[in-house]
Amino acid sequence: MSESLTAATGPSGAPPMEPKHANKRDKPRSLAGDAWVDLRRNKIFWVAAVLVVVIVTMALFPTLFTSADPRYCVLSRQHGSGGVFGYDFQGCDVYARTIYGARASIEVGVLATLLSGVIGLLFGLATGYFGGWVDAVLSRFIDIILGIPFLLAAIVLAKRFSADPTSNGVVAVTVTLGILGWTTAARIMRSAVISAKNQDYVAAARMLGAGPGRLMWRHIVPNSIASFIVVLTILLGANIASEATLSFLGIGLKGDAISWGLAISEAGSYVRVAPGPLIWPSIFLALTVLAFIMLGDAVRDAFDPKLR
């Protein structure tokens, strides 16, 4: 018995010391922590993140990439080979206009996505939390918006909002894309709210006297927002492409605005003479849209427990 006691307590009678690593228990990670671990191992996420950082930096600080004035045009150098990407049919620096074109595209995309996010959040939260006739009425309204052809509605609204000849079309395109692109985000938010409102922590908060407002904004929204943000990330890339489409059709940005869609539209008639002014804005536009969509897909896969 003394031998067993000695083995249990050690030669000096003190309890044996446990290895240091035995006291270090793995702390439970949250959903965001698990998602970040997956994202760090995802090469697609890093490629998309680097592209997004470069494009956003280009939009915010274009002078870091070029010192040329995008509005300085000389007809004598029309379709010339000088500069980085050459010159367009008006003698403007294609490289400078491509760099500065990122600002308008990103601005419209971000503002339109924020507007869609606010509308989608309110509709999704109301339909998911209240249910009943509120869910029925708002869901049918969402179905009606989804039944309208997006391009046709965008053309009609953009022309109506840009009736002012002094406007450059930024506000018109932003509002148009914002009020047409929120339906998918609202549906995703509705599903997340329905799942979250049946959780135990919501029931406990309700029993403690929390009202509907506190339940929705303090408990349900923080635990339902992940998938909603992922949808908005993908929507941002789609809005940038939609802005370019409307500008290409002549009902988007106009006047002195500089955007990739306008550059593609203006260069289309001269593609056989000089393809550069058409190719370079198209490449930058495609990379930007692809980067945001890839980023959204990577984040969605990381936050989806079914894909683990």
Coordinates of N, CA, C and O in Angstrom, one line a residue, residues 174-294:
T174 N -27.0 53.7 -58.8 CA -26.9 53.2 -57.4 C -28.3 52.8 -56.9 O -28.5 51.7 -56.4
V175 N -29.2 53.8 -57.0 CA -30.6 53.5 -56.6 C -31.2 52.4 -57.3 O -31.9 51.5 -56.8
T176 N -31.0 52.4 -58.6 CA -31.6 51.3 -59.5 C -31.1 50.0 -59.1 O -32.0 49.1 -58.8
L177 N -29.8 49.8 -58.9 CA -29.3 48.5 -58.5 C -29.7 48.1 -57.1 O -29.9 47.0 -56.8
G178 N -29.7 49.2 -56.2 CA -30.0 48.9 -54.8 C -31.4 48.4 -54.6 O -31.7 47.5 -53.8
I179 N -32.4 49.0 -55.3 CA -33.8 48.6 -55.1 C -34.2 47.3 -55.9 O -35.3 46.8 -55.8
L180 N -33.3 46.8 -56.8 CA -33.6 45.6 -57.5 C -32.8 44.4 -57.1 O -33.2 43.3 -57.4
G181 N -31.8 44.6 -56.3 CA -30.9 43.5 -56.0 C -31.0 42.9 -54.6 O -30.1 42.2 -54.2
W182 N -32.0 43.3 -53.8 CA -32.1 42.9 -52.4 C -32.8 41.6 -52.1 O -32.8 41.1 -51.0
T183 N -33.5 41.0 -53.1 CA -34.4 39.9 -52.9 C -33.7 38.7 -52.4 O -34.2 38.0 -51.5
T184 N -32.6 38.3 -53.0 CA -31.9 37.1 -52.6 C -31.4 37.3 -51.2 O -31.5 36.3 -50.3
A185 N -30.8 38.4 -50.8 CA -30.4 38.7 -49.5 C -31.5 38.6 -48.5 O -31.3 38.1 -47.4
A186 N -32.7 39.1 -48.8 CA -33.8 39.0 -47.9 C -34.2 37.6 -47.7 O -34.6 37.2 -46.5
R187 N -34.2 36.7 -48.7 CA -34.6 35.3 -48.5 C -33.6 34.6 -47.6 O -33.9 33.8 -46.8
I188 N -32.3 34.9 -47.8 CA -31.3 34.3 -47.0 C -31.4 34.7 -45.6 O -31.3 33.9 -44.6
M189 N -31.7 36.0 -45.4 CA -31.9 36.5 -44.0 C -33.1 35.9 -43.4 O -33.1 35.6 -42.2
R190 N -34.2 35.7 -44.1 CA -35.4 35.1 -43.6 C -35.1 33.7 -43.1 O -35.6 33.4 -42.0
S191 N -34.4 32.9 -43.9 CA -34.1 31.6 -43.4 C -33.3 31.5 -42.2 O -33.5 30.7 -41.3
A192 N -32.3 32.4 -42.1 CA -31.4 32.5 -40.9 C -32.1 32.9 -39.7 O -31.9 32.4 -38.6
V193 N -33.1 33.9 -39.8 CA -33.8 34.3 -38.7 C -34.8 33.3 -38.2 O -34.9 33.1 -37.0
I194 N -35.4 32.5 -39.1 CA -36.3 31.5 -38.7 C -35.6 30.4 -37.9 O -36.1 29.9 -36.9
S195 N -34.3 30.1 -38.3 CA -33.5 29.1 -37.6 C -33.1 29.6 -36.3 O -33.1 28.9 -35.3
A196 N -32.7 30.9 -36.2 CA -32.2 31.5 -35.0 C -33.2 31.8 -33.9 O -33.0 31.6 -32.7
K197 N -34.4 32.1 -34.3 CA -35.4 32.5 -33.3 C -35.9 31.3 -32.5 O -36.6 31.5 -31.5
N198 N -35.7 30.1 -33.0 CA -36.1 28.9 -32.3 C -35.0 28.3 -31.4 O -35.2 27.3 -30.8
Q199 N -33.9 29.0 -31.3 CA -32.8 28.6 -30.4 C -33.1 28.9 -28.9 O -33.9 29.7 -28.6
D200 N -32.4 28.1 -28.1 CA -32.6 28.2 -26.6 C -32.3 29.6 -26.1 O -32.9 30.1 -25.2
Y201 N -31.2 30.3 -26.6 CA -30.8 31.6 -26.1 C -31.9 32.6 -26.3 O -32.1 33.6 -25.6
V202 N -32.6 32.5 -27.5 CA -33.7 33.4 -27.7 C -34.9 33.2 -26.8 O -35.5 34.1 -26.3
A203 N -35.2 31.9 -26.5 CA -36.2 31.6 -25.6 C -35.9 32.1 -24.2 O -36.8 32.6 -23.5
A204 N -34.6 31.9 -23.8 CA -34.2 32.4 -22.5 C -34.3 33.9 -22.4 O -34.8 34.5 -21.3
A205 N -33.9 34.6 -23.4 CA -34.0 36.1 -23.4 C -35.5 36.5 -23.4 O -35.8 37.5 -22.7
R206 N -36.3 35.8 -24.0 CA -37.8 36.2 -24.0 C -38.4 35.9 -22.6 O -39.2 36.7 -22.1
M207 N -37.9 34.9 -22.0 CA -38.4 34.6 -20.6 C -37.9 35.6 -19.6 O -38.6 35.9 -18.6
L208 N -36.8 36.2 -19.9 CA -36.3 37.3 -19.0 C -36.9 38.7 -19.3 O -36.5 39.6 -18.6
G209 N -37.8 38.7 -20.2 CA -38.5 39.9 -20.4 C -38.1 40.8 -21.6 O -38.5 41.9 -21.8
A210 N -37.2 40.2 -22.5 CA -36.7 41.0 -23.6 C -37.9 41.2 -24.6 O -38.6 40.2 -24.9
G211 N -38.0 42.4 -25.2 CA -39.0 42.6 -26.1 C -38.6 42.2 -27.5 O -37.5 41.8 -27.8
P212 N -39.5 42.4 -28.5 CA -39.2 42.0 -29.9 C -38.0 42.7 -30.5 O -37.2 42.1 -31.1
G213 N -37.9 44.0 -30.2 CA -36.8 44.8 -30.7 C -35.4 44.3 -30.2 O -34.5 44.1 -30.9
R214 N -35.4 44.1 -28.9 CA -34.1 43.6 -28.3 C -33.8 42.2 -28.7 O -32.6 41.8 -29.0
L215 N -34.8 41.3 -28.9 CA -34.6 40.0 -29.3 C -34.0 40.0 -30.8 O -33.1 39.2 -31.1
M216 N -34.6 40.8 -31.6 CA -34.2 40.8 -33.0 C -32.7 41.4 -33.2 O -31.9 40.8 -33.8
W217 N -32.5 42.6 -32.5 CA -31.2 43.3 -32.8 C -30.1 42.8 -31.9 O -28.9 43.0 -32.3
R218 N -30.4 42.3 -30.7 CA -29.3 41.9 -29.8 C -29.0 40.4 -29.8 O -27.9 40.0 -29.4
H219 N -29.9 39.6 -30.2 CA -29.8 38.2 -30.2 C -29.9 37.5 -31.5 O -29.0 36.6 -31.8
I220 N -30.9 37.8 -32.3 CA -31.1 37.1 -33.6 C -30.2 37.6 -34.7 O -29.5 36.8 -35.3
V221 N -30.1 38.9 -34.9 CA -29.3 39.4 -36.0 C -27.8 39.1 -35.9 O -27.2 38.6 -36.8
P222 N -27.2 39.3 -34.7 CA -25.8 38.9 -34.6 C -25.5 37.4 -34.9 O -24.4 37.1 -35.4
N223 N -26.4 36.6 -34.7 CA -26.2 35.1 -34.9 C -26.8 34.7 -36.3 O -26.7 33.5 -36.6
S224 N -27.3 35.6 -37.1 CA -27.8 35.3 -38.4 C -27.2 36.0 -39.5 O -27.5 35.8 -40.7
I225 N -26.2 36.9 -39.2 CA -25.7 37.8 -40.2 C -24.6 37.3 -41.1 O -24.3 37.8 -42.1
A226 N -24.0 36.1 -40.7 CA -22.8 35.6 -41.4 C -23.2 35.3 -42.9 O -22.6 35.8 -43.8
S227 N -24.2 34.5 -43.1 CA -24.6 34.1 -44.4 C -25.1 35.3 -45.2 O -25.0 35.4 -46.4
F228 N -25.7 36.2 -44.5 CA -26.2 37.5 -45.1 C -25.1 38.3 -45.7 O -25.2 38.8 -46.9
I229 N -24.0 38.4 -45.0 CA -22.8 39.2 -45.4 C -22.2 38.5 -46.6 O -21.7 39.1 -47.6
V230 N -22.2 37.2 -46.6 CA -21.6 36.4 -47.7 C -22.4 36.7 -49.0 O -21.8 36.9 -50.1
V231 N -23.7 36.7 -48.9 CA -24.5 37.0 -50.1 C -24.2 38.4 -50.6 O -24.1 38.7 -51.8
L232 N -24.1 39.4 -49.7 CA -23.8 40.7 -50.1 C -22.4 40.8 -50.8 O -22.2 41.7 -51.7
T233 N -21.4 40.0 -50.3 CA -20.1 40.1 -51.0 C -20.2 39.6 -52.4 O -19.6 40.2 -53.3
I234 N -21.0 38.6 -52.7 CA -21.2 38.1 -54.1 C -22.0 39.1 -54.8 O -21.8 39.4 -56.0
L235 N -23.0 39.8 -54.2 CA -23.8 40.8 -54.8 C -23.0 42.0 -55.2 O -23.3 42.6 -56.3
L236 N -22.0 42.3 -54.5 CA -21.1 43.4 -54.8 C -20.5 43.2 -56.2 O -20.4 44.2 -57.0
G237 N -20.0 42.0 -56.4 CA -19.4 41.8 -57.8 C -20.4 41.8 -58.9 O -20.2 42.4 -59.9
A238 N -21.7 41.3 -58.6 CA -22.7 41.4 -59.6 C -23.1 42.9 -59.8 O -23.4 43.2 -61.0
N239 N -23.1 43.7 -58.8 CA -23.5 45.1 -59.0 C -22.5 45.8 -59.9 O -22.8 46.7 -60.7
I240 N -21.2 45.5 -59.7 CA -20.2 46.1 -60.5 C -20.4 45.8 -62.0 O -20.2 46.6 -62.9
A241 N -20.7 44.5 -62.2 CA -20.9 44.1 -63.6 C -22.2 44.7 -64.1 O -22.3 45.1 -65.3
S242 N -23.2 44.9 -63.3 CA -24.5 45.5 -63.8 C -24.3 47.0 -64.1 O -24.8 47.5 -65.1
E243 N -23.5 47.7 -63.3 CA -23.1 49.1 -63.6 C -22.5 49.2 -65.0 O -22.8 50.1 -65.8
A244 N -21.5 48.3 -65.2 CA -20.8 48.3 -66.5 C -21.8 48.0 -67.7 O -21.7 48.6 -68.7
T245 N -22.7 47.1 -67.4 CA -23.7 46.8 -68.5 C -24.6 48.0 -68.8 O -24.8 48.3 -70.0
L246 N -25.1 48.6 -67.8 CA -25.9 49.8 -68.0 C -25.2 50.9 -68.7 O -25.7 51.6 -69.5
S247 N -23.9 51.1 -68.2 CA -23.1 52.2 -68.9 C -22.8 51.8 -70.3 O -22.8 52.7 -71.2
F248 N -22.6 50.6 -70.6 CA -22.3 50.1 -72.0 C -23.5 50.4 -72.8 O -23.4 50.8 -74.0
L249 N -24.7 50.2 -72.3 CA -26.0 50.4 -73.0 C -26.3 51.9 -73.2 O -27.3 52.3 -73.8
G250 N -25.6 52.8 -72.5 CA -25.8 54.2 -72.6 C -26.8 54.8 -71.6 O -27.2 55.9 -71.8
I251 N -27.2 54.0 -70.6 CA -28.2 54.5 -69.6 C -27.6 54.4 -68.2 O -28.4 54.6 -67.3
G252 N -26.3 54.3 -68.1 CA -25.7 54.2 -66.8 C -25.0 55.5 -66.5 O -25.6 56.6 -66.5
L253 N -23.7 55.5 -66.2 CA -22.9 56.7 -66.0 C -22.8 57.4 -67.3 O -22.7 56.9 -68.4
K254 N -22.7 58.7 -67.2 CA -22.6 59.6 -68.3 C -21.9 60.9 -68.0 O -21.4 61.0 -66.9
G255 N -21.8 61.8 -69.0 CA -21.1 63.1 -68.7 C -19.6 62.9 -68.6 O -19.0 62.2 -69.4
D256 N -19.1 63.5 -67.5 CA -17.6 63.4 -67.3 C -17.2 62.2 -66.5 O -16.1 62.2 -66.0
A257 N -18.1 61.3 -66.2 CA -17.8 60.1 -65.4 C -16.8 59.2 -66.2 O -16.8 59.2 -67.4
I258 N -16.0 58.6 -65.4 CA -15.0 57.6 -66.0 C -15.2 56.3 -65.4 O -15.1 56.1 -64.1
S259 N -15.6 55.3 -66.2 CA -15.9 54.0 -65.7 C -15.5 53.0 -66.8 O -15.3 53.3 -67.9
W260 N -15.4 51.7 -66.3 CA -15.0 50.7 -67.3 C -16.1 50.4 -68.3 O -15.8 50.2 -69.5
G261 N -17.3 50.5 -67.9 CA -18.4 50.3 -68.8 C -18.5 51.4 -69.9 O -18.7 51.0 -71.1
L262 N -18.2 52.6 -69.5 CA -18.2 53.7 -70.5 C -17.0 53.5 -71.5 O -17.1 53.7 -72.7
A263 N -15.9 53.1 -70.9 CA -14.7 52.9 -71.8 C -14.9 51.8 -72.8 O -14.5 51.9 -74.0
I264 N -15.6 50.7 -72.3 CA -15.9 49.6 -73.2 C -16.9 50.0 -74.3 O -16.7 49.6 -75.5
S265 N -17.9 50.8 -73.9 CA -18.9 51.2 -74.9 C -18.2 52.2 -75.9 O -18.5 52.0 -77.1
E266 N -17.4 53.1 -75.5 CA -16.8 54.0 -76.4 C -15.8 53.3 -77.4 O -15.6 53.8 -78.5
A267 N -15.1 52.3 -76.9 CA -14.1 51.7 -77.7 C -14.6 50.6 -78.6 O -13.9 50.1 -79.5
G268 N -15.9 50.2 -78.4 CA -16.5 49.2 -79.2 C -16.5 49.4 -80.7 O -16.3 48.5 -81.5
S269 N -16.6 50.7 -81.1 CA -16.7 51.0 -82.5 C -15.3 51.0 -83.2 O -15.3 51.1 -84.4
Y270 N -14.3 51.0 -82.4 CA -12.9 51.1 -83.0 C -12.1 49.9 -82.7 O -10.9 49.9 -82.7
V271 N -12.8 48.7 -82.4 CA -12.1 47.6 -81.9 C -11.2 47.0 -83.0 O -10.1 46.5 -82.8
R272 N -11.5 47.2 -84.3 CA -10.7 46.7 -85.4 C -9.5 47.5 -85.6 O -8.4 47.1 -86.1
V273 N -9.6 48.8 -85.3 CA -8.5 49.7 -85.5 C -7.5 49.6 -84.3 O -6.3 49.5 -84.5
A274 N -8.1 49.7 -83.1 CA -7.2 49.6 -81.9 C -8.0 48.8 -80.9 O -8.9 49.4 -80.2
P275 N -7.7 47.5 -80.7 CA -8.4 46.7 -79.7 C -8.0 47.0 -78.2 O -8.8 46.6 -77.3
G276 N -6.9 47.7 -78.0 CA -6.4 47.9 -76.6 C -7.4 48.6 -75.8 O -7.7 48.2 -74.6
P277 N -8.0 49.8 -76.2 CA -8.9 50.5 -75.4 C -10.1 49.7 -75.0 O -10.8 50.0 -74.0
L278 N -10.4 48.6 -75.7 CA -11.6 47.7 -75.3 C -11.1 46.6 -74.4 O -11.8 46.2 -73.5
I279 N -9.9 46.1 -74.7 CA -9.5 44.9 -74.0 C -9.1 45.2 -72.6 O -9.5 44.4 -71.7
W280 N -8.3 46.2 -72.3 CA -7.8 46.5 -71.0 C -8.9 46.8 -70.0 O -8.9 46.2 -68.9
P281 N -9.9 47.7 -70.2 CA -11.0 47.8 -69.3 C -11.8 46.6 -69.1 O -12.3 46.3 -67.9
S282 N -11.9 45.8 -70.1 CA -12.7 44.5 -70.0 C -11.9 43.5 -69.0 O -12.6 42.8 -68.2
I283 N -10.6 43.5 -69.1 CA -9.8 42.6 -68.3 C -9.9 43.0 -66.8 O -10.2 42.2 -65.9
F284 N -9.8 44.3 -66.6 CA -9.9 44.8 -65.2 C -11.3 44.6 -64.7 O -11.5 44.3 -63.5
L285 N -12.3 44.8 -65.5 CA -13.7 44.6 -65.0 C -13.9 43.1 -64.7 O -14.5 42.7 -63.6
A286 N -13.4 42.2 -65.5 CA -13.6 40.8 -65.3 C -12.9 40.3 -64.1 O -13.4 39.5 -63.3
L287 N -11.7 40.8 -63.9 CA -10.9 40.4 -62.7 C -11.6 40.9 -61.4 O -11.6 40.2 -60.4
T288 N -12.1 42.1 -61.4 CA -12.8 42.7 -60.3 C -14.0 41.9 -59.9 O -14.2 41.5 -58.7
V289 N -14.9 41.6 -60.9 CA -16.1 40.8 -60.6 C -15.7 39.4 -60.1 O -16.3 38.9 -59.2
L290 N -14.7 38.8 -60.8 CA -14.3 37.5 -60.4 C -13.8 37.5 -59.0 O -14.0 36.5 -58.2
A291 N -13.0 38.5 -58.6 CA -12.4 38.5 -57.3 C -13.5 38.6 -56.2 O -13.4 37.8 -55.2
F292 N -14.5 39.4 -56.4 CA -15.5 39.5 -55.3 C -16.4 38.3 -55.3 O -16.8 37.8 -54.2
I293 N -16.6 37.7 -56.4 CA -17.4 36.4 -56.4 C -16.6 35.3 -55.8 O -17.2 34.5 -55.0
M294 N -15.3 35.2 -56.1 CA -14.5 34.2 -55.5 C -14.4 34.4 -54.0 O -14.4 33.4 -53.2

